[in-house]
PDB file of C-alpha atoms in Angstrom:
ATOM      1  CA  MET W   1     -35.474-104.547 -49.885  1.00 73.00           C
ATOM      2  CA  GLN W   2     -34.052-102.346 -52.623  1.00 91.00           C
ATOM      3  CA  VAL W   3     -30.599-101.077 -51.660  1.00 96.00           C
ATOM      4  CA  ASP W   4     -29.849 -97.580 -52.920  1.00 98.00           C
ATOM      5  CA  VAL W   5     -26.214 -97.326 -51.814  1.00 98.00           C
ATOM      6  CA  SER W   6     -23.591 -99.953 -50.989  1.00 99.00           C
ATOM      7  CA  ILE W   7     -20.671 -98.602 -48.973  1.00 99.00           C
ATOM      8  CA  VAL W   8     -17.534-100.735 -49.309  1.00 99.00           C
ATOM      9  CA  ILE W   9     -14.888-100.209 -46.641  1.00 99.00           C
ATOM     10  CA  PRO W  10     -11.523-102.036 -46.590  1.00 98.00           C
ATOM     11  CA  VAL W  11     -10.254-102.560 -43.036  1.00 98.00           C
ATOM     12  CA  TYR W  12      -6.754-103.285 -41.794  1.00 96.00           C
ATOM     13  CA  ASN W  13      -6.065-102.956 -38.065  1.00 96.00           C
ATOM     14  CA  GLU W  14      -8.630-100.224 -37.389  1.00 96.00           C
ATOM     15  CA  GLU W  15     -10.417-101.749 -34.375  1.00 96.00           C
ATOM     16  CA  GLU W  16     -10.855 -98.451 -32.551  1.00 96.00           C
ATOM     17  CA  SER W  17     -12.369 -96.623 -35.527  1.00 96.00           C
ATOM     18  CA  LEU W  18     -15.103 -99.023 -36.620  1.00 98.00           C
ATOM     19  CA  PRO W  19     -17.930 -98.380 -34.118  1.00 97.00           C
ATOM     20  CA  GLU W  20     -17.511 -94.627 -34.504  1.00 97.00           C
ATOM     21  CA  LEU W  21     -17.368 -94.895 -38.289  1.00 98.00           C
ATOM     22  CA  GLU W  22     -20.572 -96.926 -38.442  1.00 98.00           C
ATOM     23  CA  ASN W  23     -22.310 -94.349 -36.278  1.00 97.00           C
ATOM     24  CA  GLU W  24     -21.170 -91.502 -38.516  1.00 97.00           C
ATOM     25  CA  ILE W  25     -22.421 -93.325 -41.624  1.00 98.00           C
ATOM     26  CA  ALA W  26     -25.820 -93.841 -39.992  1.00 97.00           C
ATOM     27  CA  LYS W  27     -26.095 -90.130 -39.222  1.00 96.00           C
ATOM     28  CA  ALA W  28     -25.083 -89.171 -42.770  1.00 97.00           C
ATOM     29  CA  LEU W  29     -27.306 -91.584 -44.739  1.00 96.00           C
ATOM     30  CA  GLY W  30     -29.985 -92.840 -42.364  1.00 88.00           C
ATOM     31  CA  GLY W  31     -33.452 -91.633 -43.303  1.00 86.00           C
ATOM     32  CA  THR W  32     -32.300 -90.591 -46.785  1.00 92.00           C
ATOM     33  CA  TYR W  33     -31.186 -93.829 -48.423  1.00 96.00           C
ATOM     34  CA  ASN W  34     -31.648 -97.537 -47.967  1.00 97.00           C
ATOM     35  CA  TYR W  35     -28.015 -98.523 -47.643  1.00 98.00           C
ATOM     36  CA  GLU W  36     -25.720-101.373 -46.750  1.00 98.00           C
ATOM     37  CA  VAL W  37     -22.200-101.295 -45.341  1.00 99.00           C
ATOM     38  CA  ILE W  38     -19.705-103.946 -46.416  1.00 99.00           C
ATOM     39  CA  PHE W  39     -16.614-104.072 -44.212  1.00 99.00           C
ATOM     40  CA  VAL W  40     -13.761-106.124 -45.711  1.00 99.00           C
ATOM     41  CA  ASP W  41     -11.223-107.165 -43.089  1.00 98.00           C
ATOM     42  CA  ASP W  42      -7.934-107.544 -44.935  1.00 97.00           C
ATOM     43  CA  GLY W  43      -6.176-109.940 -42.548  1.00 97.00           C
ATOM     44  CA  SER W  44      -6.103-107.630 -39.507  1.00 97.00           C
ATOM     45  CA  SER W  45      -4.025-108.742 -36.525  1.00 96.00           C
ATOM     46  CA  ASP W  46      -6.100-106.756 -34.000  1.00 96.00           C
ATOM     47  CA  THR W  47      -9.786-107.197 -33.107  1.00 97.00           C
ATOM     48  CA  SER W  48     -11.146-105.504 -36.251  1.00 97.00           C
ATOM     49  CA  TRP W  49     -12.977-108.643 -37.364  1.00 98.00           C
ATOM     50  CA  GLN W  50     -14.581-109.078 -33.952  1.00 98.00           C
ATOM     51  CA  GLN W  51     -15.783-105.478 -34.132  1.00 98.00           C
ATOM     52  CA  ILE W  52     -17.236-106.089 -37.599  1.00 98.00           C
ATOM     53  CA  LYS W  53     -18.992-109.259 -36.413  1.00 98.00           C
ATOM     54  CA  LYS W  54     -20.500-107.392 -33.481  1.00 98.00           C
ATOM     55  CA  LEU W  55     -21.808-104.630 -35.734  1.00 98.00           C
ATOM     56  CA  SER W  56     -23.235-107.087 -38.278  1.00 98.00           C
ATOM     57  CA  ASP W  57     -24.961-109.082 -35.536  1.00 97.00           C
ATOM     58  CA  GLU W  58     -26.639-105.916 -34.303  1.00 96.00           C
ATOM     59  CA  LYS W  59     -27.703-104.500 -37.690  1.00 96.00           C
ATOM     60  CA  GLU W  60     -28.837-106.551 -40.687  1.00 96.00           C
ATOM     61  CA  PHE W  61     -27.628-104.020 -43.249  1.00 96.00           C
ATOM     62  CA  ILE W  62     -24.004-104.366 -42.104  1.00 98.00           C
ATOM     63  CA  HIS W  63     -22.022-107.183 -43.711  1.00 98.00           C
ATOM     64  CA  GLY W  64     -18.499-108.450 -43.232  1.00 98.00           C
ATOM     65  CA  ILE W  65     -15.907-110.269 -45.319  1.00 98.00           C
ATOM     66  CA  SER W  66     -12.783-111.650 -43.645  1.00 98.00           C
ATOM     67  CA  PHE W  67      -9.451-112.542 -45.260  1.00 98.00           C
ATOM     68  CA  SER W  68      -7.018-114.862 -43.509  1.00 95.00           C
ATOM     69  CA  HIS W  69      -4.062-112.876 -44.901  1.00 95.00           C
ATOM     70  CA  ASN W  70      -3.359-109.282 -45.864  1.00 96.00           C
ATOM     71  CA  TYR W  71      -3.939-109.176 -49.632  1.00 94.00           C
ATOM     72  CA  GLY W  72      -4.056-105.410 -50.079  1.00 93.00           C
ATOM     73  CA  LYS W  73      -6.650-102.732 -50.687  1.00 95.00           C
ATOM     74  CA  SER W  74      -7.397-103.654 -54.298  1.00 95.00           C
ATOM     75  CA  VAL W  75      -8.369-107.231 -53.459  1.00 97.00           C
ATOM     76  CA  ALA W  76     -10.451-106.014 -50.504  1.00 98.00           C
ATOM     77  CA  LEU W  77     -12.324-103.541 -52.701  1.00 98.00           C
ATOM     78  CA  GLN W  78     -12.902-106.156 -55.393  1.00 98.00           C
ATOM     79  CA  ALA W  79     -14.435-108.539 -52.840  1.00 98.00           C
ATOM     80  CA  GLY W  80     -16.719-105.761 -51.632  1.00 99.00           C
ATOM     81  CA  PHE W  81     -17.722-104.807 -55.182  1.00 99.00           C
ATOM     82  CA  GLU W  82     -18.714-108.387 -55.917  1.00 98.00           C
ATOM     83  CA  LYS W  83     -20.954-108.483 -52.853  1.00 98.00           C
ATOM     84  CA  ALA W  84     -22.523-105.026 -53.308  1.00 98.00           C
ATOM     85  CA  ILE W  85     -26.128-104.895 -54.534  1.00 98.00           C
ATOM     86  CA  GLY W  86     -26.799-101.153 -54.423  1.00 98.00           C
ATOM     87  CA  THR W  87     -27.785 -98.988 -57.373  1.00 98.00           C
ATOM     88  CA  TYR W  88     -24.786 -96.852 -56.405  1.00 99.00           C
ATOM     89  CA  VAL W  89     -21.550 -97.871 -54.723  1.00 99.00           C
ATOM     90  CA  ALA W  90     -19.405 -95.702 -52.475  1.00 99.00           C
ATOM     91  CA  THR W  91     -15.975 -96.485 -51.061  1.00 99.00           C
ATOM     92  CA  MET W  92     -14.170 -94.934 -48.131  1.00 98.00           C
ATOM     93  CA  ASP W  93     -11.290 -95.657 -45.791  1.00 97.00           C
ATOM     94  CA  SER W  94     -11.890 -97.027 -42.301  1.00 96.00           C
ATOM     95  CA  ASP W  95      -9.586 -94.677 -40.364  1.00 95.00           C
ATOM     96  CA  LEU W  96     -12.141 -91.848 -39.844  1.00 96.00           C
ATOM     97  CA  GLN W  97     -10.226 -89.471 -42.120  1.00 95.00           C
ATOM     98  CA  ASP W  98     -12.914 -89.688 -44.815  1.00 96.00           C
ATOM     99  CA  ASP W  99     -16.219 -87.973 -44.001  1.00 97.00           C
ATOM    100  CA  PRO W 100     -19.444 -89.943 -44.708  1.00 98.00           C
ATOM    101  CA  ASN W 101     -21.350 -86.663 -44.909  1.00 98.00           C
ATOM    102  CA  GLU W 102     -19.832 -86.191 -48.376  1.00 98.00           C
ATOM    103  CA  ILE W 103     -21.540 -89.315 -49.756  1.00 98.00           C
ATOM    104  CA  PRO W 104     -25.097 -87.956 -50.305  1.00 98.00           C
ATOM    105  CA  GLU W 105     -23.846 -85.102 -52.495  1.00 98.00           C
ATOM    106  CA  MET W 106     -21.604 -87.483 -54.449  1.00 98.00           C
ATOM    107  CA  ILE W 107     -24.596 -89.775 -55.047  1.00 98.00           C
ATOM    108  CA  GLN W 108     -26.596 -86.801 -56.304  1.00 98.00           C
ATOM    109  CA  MET W 109     -23.819 -86.055 -58.790  1.00 99.00           C
ATOM    110  CA  LEU W 110     -24.186 -89.621 -60.093  1.00 99.00           C
ATOM    111  CA  LYS W 111     -27.936 -89.104 -60.431  1.00 98.00           C
ATOM    112  CA  ASP W 112     -27.165 -85.956 -62.419  1.00 98.00           C
ATOM    113  CA  GLY W 113     -25.340 -88.060 -64.999  1.00 98.00           C
ATOM    114  CA  TYR W 114     -21.781 -88.789 -63.885  1.00 99.00           C
ATOM    115  CA  ASP W 115     -20.440 -92.360 -63.878  1.00 99.00           C
ATOM    116  CA  LEU W 116     -17.792 -91.826 -61.216  1.00 99.00           C
ATOM    117  CA  VAL W 117     -17.173 -89.101 -58.643  1.00 99.00           C
ATOM    118  CA  SER W 118     -13.730 -89.024 -57.033  1.00 98.00           C
ATOM    119  CA  GLY W 119     -12.996 -87.189 -53.810  1.00 97.00           C
ATOM    120  CA  TRP W 120     -10.305 -84.499 -53.758  1.00 95.00           C
ATOM    121  CA  LYS W 121      -8.626 -83.982 -50.382  1.00 92.00           C
ATOM    122  CA  LYS W 122      -7.676 -80.404 -51.191  1.00 87.00           C
ATOM    123  CA  GLU W 123      -6.673 -79.751 -47.576  1.00 83.00           C
ATOM    124  CA  ARG W 124      -4.940 -82.861 -46.243  1.00 76.00           C
ATOM    125  CA  HIS W 125      -4.103 -83.782 -42.680  1.00 68.00           C
ATOM    126  CA  ASP W 126      -1.216 -86.136 -43.396  1.00 69.00           C
ATOM    127  CA  PRO W 127       2.549 -86.071 -42.725  1.00 70.00           C
ATOM    128  CA  ILE W 128       4.756 -84.496 -45.364  1.00 71.00           C
ATOM    129  CA  SER W 129       6.347 -87.915 -46.058  1.00 66.00           C
ATOM    130  CA  LYS W 130       2.940 -88.912 -47.451  1.00 69.00           C
ATOM    131  CA  THR W 131       1.765 -85.717 -49.122  1.00 70.00           C
ATOM    132  CA  ILE W 132       4.892 -85.092 -51.231  1.00 75.00           C
ATOM    133  CA  PRO W 133       4.861 -88.523 -52.930  1.00 75.00           C
ATOM    134  CA  SER W 134       1.087 -88.183 -53.379  1.00 75.00           C
ATOM    135  CA  LYS W 135       1.410 -84.869 -55.248  1.00 80.00           C
ATOM    136  CA  PHE W 136       4.077 -86.352 -57.509  1.00 80.00           C
ATOM    137  CA  PHE W 137       2.005 -89.503 -58.071  1.00 78.00           C
ATOM    138  CA  ASN W 138      -1.107 -87.525 -58.998  1.00 80.00           C
ATOM    139  CA  PHE W 139       0.814 -85.287 -61.387  1.00 84.00           C
ATOM    140  CA  VAL W 140       2.241 -88.250 -63.320  1.00 81.00           C
ATOM    141  CA  THR W 141      -1.044 -90.182 -63.287  1.00 81.00           C
ATOM    142  CA  ARG W 142      -2.988 -87.166 -64.514  1.00 85.00           C
ATOM    143  CA  LYS W 143      -0.630 -86.812 -67.491  1.00 82.00           C
ATOM    144  CA  VAL W 144      -0.719 -90.518 -68.358  1.00 80.00           C
ATOM    145  CA  ALA W 145      -4.472 -90.974 -67.861  1.00 81.00           C
ATOM    146  CA  GLY W 146      -5.614 -87.816 -69.592  1.00 88.00           C
ATOM    147  CA  ILE W 147      -8.167 -87.363 -66.777  1.00 92.00           C
ATOM    148  CA  GLU W 148      -8.185 -84.057 -64.929  1.00 90.00           C
ATOM    149  CA  LEU W 149      -8.363 -85.314 -61.345  1.00 94.00           C
ATOM    150  CA  HIS W 150      -6.261 -83.996 -58.476  1.00 92.00           C
ATOM    151  CA  ASP W 151      -6.456 -86.999 -56.150  1.00 91.00           C
ATOM    152  CA  PHE W 152      -6.620 -90.359 -57.938  1.00 90.00           C
ATOM    153  CA  ASN W 153      -5.862 -92.299 -54.765  1.00 88.00           C
ATOM    154  CA  CYS W 154      -8.562 -90.735 -52.578  1.00 93.00           C
ATOM    155  CA  GLY W 155     -10.425 -93.589 -50.892  1.00 95.00           C
ATOM    156  CA  LEU W 156     -13.701 -91.660 -50.930  1.00 98.00           C
ATOM    157  CA  LYS W 157     -15.365 -92.277 -54.287  1.00 99.00           C
ATOM    158  CA  ALA W 158     -18.849 -92.966 -55.627  1.00 99.00           C
ATOM    159  CA  TYR W 159     -19.813 -95.003 -58.680  1.00 99.00           C
ATOM    160  CA  LYS W 160     -22.789 -96.180 -60.628  1.00 99.00           C
ATOM    161  CA  SER W 161     -22.997 -99.924 -60.044  1.00 98.00           C
ATOM    162  CA  GLU W 162     -22.263-100.646 -63.717  1.00 98.00           C
ATOM    163  CA  VAL W 163     -18.799 -99.180 -63.273  1.00 99.00           C
ATOM    164  CA  VAL W 164     -17.671-101.546 -60.506  1.00 98.00           C
ATOM    165  CA  GLU W 165     -19.291-104.466 -62.326  1.00 98.00           C
ATOM    166  CA  ASN W 166     -17.027-103.878 -65.322  1.00 98.00           C
ATOM    167  CA  ILE W 167     -13.625-103.418 -63.692  1.00 97.00           C
ATOM    168  CA  TYR W 168     -11.393-105.912 -61.907  1.00 95.00           C
ATOM    169  CA  LEU W 169      -8.924-104.888 -59.219  1.00 94.00           C
ATOM    170  CA  TYR W 170      -5.689-106.534 -58.088  1.00 89.00           C
ATOM    171  CA  GLY W 171      -2.198-105.415 -57.105  1.00 84.00           C
ATOM    172  CA  GLU W 172      -2.294-101.643 -56.595  1.00 83.00           C
ATOM    173  CA  LEU W 173      -4.946-100.970 -59.247  1.00 88.00           C
ATOM    174  CA  HIS W 174      -7.298 -99.304 -56.760  1.00 92.00           C
ATOM    175  CA  ARG W 175      -5.162 -96.204 -57.347  1.00 89.00           C
ATOM    176  CA  TYR W 176      -6.221 -96.161 -60.998  1.00 89.00           C
ATOM    177  CA  ILE W 177      -9.943 -96.904 -60.880  1.00 95.00           C
ATOM    178  CA  PRO W 178     -10.763 -93.763 -62.947  1.00 95.00           C
ATOM    179  CA  MET W 179      -8.369 -95.004 -65.660  1.00 91.00           C
ATOM    180  CA  LEU W 180      -9.940 -98.475 -65.616  1.00 93.00           C
ATOM    181  CA  ALA W 181     -13.425 -96.986 -65.781  1.00 96.00           C
ATOM    182  CA  LYS W 182     -12.468 -94.783 -68.725  1.00 94.00           C
ATOM    183  CA  LYS W 183     -11.009 -97.815 -70.510  1.00 92.00           C
ATOM    184  CA  GLU W 184     -14.394 -99.557 -70.180  1.00 95.00           C
ATOM    185  CA  GLY W 185     -16.240 -96.602 -71.697  1.00 96.00           C
ATOM    186  CA  PHE W 186     -17.306 -94.783 -68.529  1.00 98.00           C
ATOM    187  CA  THR W 187     -16.022 -91.358 -69.467  1.00 97.00           C
ATOM    188  CA  ARG W 188     -18.243 -89.111 -67.348  1.00 98.00           C
ATOM    189  CA  ILE W 189     -15.758 -88.733 -64.519  1.00 98.00           C
ATOM    190  CA  THR W 190     -15.514 -85.784 -62.157  1.00 98.00           C
ATOM    191  CA  GLU W 191     -14.276 -84.869 -58.702  1.00 98.00           C
ATOM    192  CA  LYS W 192     -15.604 -83.218 -55.553  1.00 98.00           C
ATOM    193  CA  VAL W 193     -13.605 -81.406 -52.900  1.00 97.00           C
ATOM    194  CA  VAL W 194     -14.093 -83.389 -49.679  1.00 97.00           C
ATOM    195  CA  LYS W 195     -13.246 -82.893 -46.030  1.00 94.00           C
ATOM    196  CA  HIS W 196     -10.221 -84.763 -44.734  1.00 92.00           C
ATOM    197  CA  HIS W 197      -9.914 -85.267 -40.981  1.00 92.00           C
ATOM    198  CA  PRO W 198      -6.712 -85.849 -39.011  1.00 88.00           C
ATOM    199  CA  ARG W 199      -6.060 -89.489 -38.133  1.00 85.00           C
ATOM    200  CA  LYS W 200      -7.619 -90.191 -34.747  1.00 84.00           C
ATOM    201  CA  TYR W 201      -6.356 -93.697 -33.998  1.00 83.00           C
ATOM    202  CA  GLY W 202      -3.435 -95.867 -35.111  1.00 73.00           C
ATOM    203  CA  LYS W 203      -0.921 -94.899 -37.750  1.00 71.00           C
ATOM    204  CA  THR W 204      -0.760 -94.635 -41.517  1.00 65.00           C
ATOM    205  CA  LYS W 205      -0.108 -97.790 -43.556  1.00 59.00           C
ATOM    206  CA  PHE W 206       1.629 -95.823 -46.325  1.00 50.00           C
ATOM    207  CA  GLY W 207       5.143 -96.910 -47.307  1.00 51.00           C
ATOM    208  CA  LEU W 208       7.690 -96.397 -50.069  1.00 54.00           C
ATOM    209  CA  SER W 209       7.116 -99.943 -51.398  1.00 56.00           C
ATOM    210  CA  ARG W 210       3.439 -99.182 -52.012  1.00 59.00           C
ATOM    211  CA  PHE W 211       4.414 -95.976 -53.793  1.00 56.00           C
ATOM    212  CA  MET W 212       6.781 -97.825 -56.142  1.00 59.00           C
ATOM    213  CA  ASN W 213       4.412-100.765 -56.745  1.00 61.00           C
ATOM    214  CA  GLY W 214       1.711 -98.296 -57.672  1.00 58.00           C
ATOM    215  CA  PHE W 215       3.860 -96.817 -60.429  1.00 58.00           C
ATOM    216  CA  LEU W 216       4.604-100.276 -61.806  1.00 62.00           C
ATOM    217  CA  ASP W 217       0.858-100.852 -62.133  1.00 61.00           C
ATOM    218  CA  LEU W 218       0.537 -97.468 -63.844  1.00 63.00           C
ATOM    219  CA  VAL W 219       3.024 -98.651 -66.467  1.00 60.00           C
ATOM    220  CA  THR W 220       1.013-101.870 -66.883  1.00 60.00           C
ATOM    221  CA  ILE W 221      -2.265-100.042 -67.463  1.00 57.00           C
ATOM    222  CA  SER W 222      -0.646 -97.637 -69.920  1.00 59.00           C
ATOM    223  CA  PHE W 223       0.807-100.588 -71.819  1.00 56.00           C
ATOM    224  CA  VAL W 224      -2.545-102.328 -72.135  1.00 52.00           C
ATOM    225  CA  GLN W 225      -4.314 -99.158 -73.238  1.00 58.00           C
ATOM    226  CA  LYS W 226      -1.805 -97.792 -75.733  1.00 57.00           C
ATOM    227  CA  TYR W 227       0.634-100.439 -76.970  1.00 51.00           C
ATOM    228  CA  LEU W 228      -1.574-102.119 -79.549  1.00 46.00           C
ATOM    229  CA  GLN W 229      -2.568 -98.769 -81.055  1.00 51.00           C
ATOM    230  CA  LYS W 230       0.771 -96.900 -81.202  1.00 52.00           C
ATOM    231  CA  PRO W 231       3.657 -99.058 -79.954  1.00 53.00           C
ATOM    232  CA  MET W 232       6.463 -96.604 -80.791  1.00 51.00           C
ATOM    233  CA  HIS W 233       4.651 -93.671 -79.208  1.00 52.00           C
ATOM    234  CA  PHE W 234       3.941 -95.828 -76.187  1.00 51.00           C
ATOM    235  CA  PHE W 235       7.557 -96.817 -75.535  1.00 57.00           C
ATOM    236  CA  GLY W 236       8.766 -93.267 -76.083  1.00 63.00           C
ATOM    237  CA  THR W 237       6.241 -91.972 -73.566  1.00 64.00           C
ATOM    238  CA  ILE W 238       7.067 -94.728 -71.071  1.00 63.00           C
ATOM    239  CA  GLY W 239      10.773 -93.883 -71.329  1.00 71.00           C
ATOM    240  CA  VAL W 240      10.070 -90.280 -70.357  1.00 68.00           C
ATOM    241  CA  ILE W 241       7.713 -91.365 -67.559  1.00 71.00           C
ATOM    242  CA  LEU W 242      10.238 -93.805 -66.120  1.00 74.00           C
ATOM    243  CA  LEU W 243      12.904 -91.097 -66.159  1.00 73.00           C
ATOM    244  CA  ILE W 244      10.567 -88.767 -64.240  1.00 78.00           C
ATOM    245  CA  ILE W 245       9.573 -91.514 -61.798  1.00 75.00           C
ATOM    246  CA  GLY W 246      13.177 -92.535 -61.173  1.00 77.00           C
ATOM    247  CA  SER W 247      14.230 -88.965 -60.547  1.00 78.00           C
ATOM    248  CA  GLY W 248      11.278 -88.404 -58.242  1.00 77.00           C
ATOM    249  CA  ILE W 249      11.982 -91.524 -56.208  1.00 77.00           C
ATOM    250  CA  ASN W 250      15.657 -90.576 -55.854  1.00 78.00           C
ATOM    251  CA  LEU W 251      14.710 -87.103 -54.645  1.00 81.00           C
ATOM    252  CA  TYR W 252      12.183 -88.561 -52.199  1.00 75.00           C
ATOM    253  CA  ILE W 253      14.725 -91.036 -50.775  1.00 80.00           C
ATOM    254  CA  ALA W 254      17.304 -88.259 -50.440  1.00 79.00           C
ATOM    255  CA  TYR W 255      14.754 -86.076 -48.633  1.00 75.00           C
ATOM    256  CA  ILE W 256      13.833 -88.858 -46.185  1.00 75.00           C
ATOM    257  CA  LYS W 257      17.464 -89.722 -45.418  1.00 72.00           C
ATOM    258  CA  LEU W 258      19.166 -86.343 -45.495  1.00 76.00           C
ATOM    259  CA  ILE W 259      16.468 -83.939 -44.312  1.00 72.00           C
ATOM    260  CA  LEU W 260      14.298 -86.085 -42.041  1.00 71.00           C
ATOM    261  CA  GLY W 261      17.154 -88.347 -40.970  1.00 68.00           C
ATOM    262  CA  GLN W 262      15.032 -91.486 -41.361  1.00 66.00           C
ATOM    263  CA  GLY W 263      16.129 -94.873 -42.627  1.00 62.00           C
ATOM    264  CA  ILE W 264      14.586 -96.469 -45.696  1.00 56.00           C
TER     265      ILE W 264
END
């Protein structure tokens, strides 16, 4: 059977969300597309994998990949990309904050000629300790990448299959998929404002270490893209970026400790 859309979903300790998420995907895409869902369990310590197995046993178009350890979102996405067989590939988070009803319109935008459509959570339902670093991150990434997106790290994205076939993810590179796609010649990149729901179960996995590791990967990508062409310009730009990043991190730490009264 020809698969129109492969939906790749990294999972880490989201046992309560999975049955509801699968049901929402079915309502959004069923009857419109032949689709498959690829859940990638990234070393969950709860019953997420058992939930995935149950769903895949019940429905042949649901597939599961299980990691014995927590390797991170990039590795989970890469495993899903390698298994996907759809003409188009969509990604979303497993915590019910992304809305599957956005996917059909994003796929239509790909049919209209775009290579990659990135979601923009214009109205976010996240704590301020997550939204402030995200705004700073997106500002810096937008300047470095030269791509006018507001939400690089939005988990809800759609791609032509050729895009995911030509990029390789590791570390925290899932945050920079538009940059990687542009590097490989996929320049028709746009964004779509998407709904963002409040978290229903569990708690956010966001932490300061992920924020800092993400910026280190941003430096790596910038180096690869620009160093060989203009090394002096590259190092001058990186110096300014590192100064901005360092100042931003210091302000964020001060805010967490002094205003929120939380430990780091």
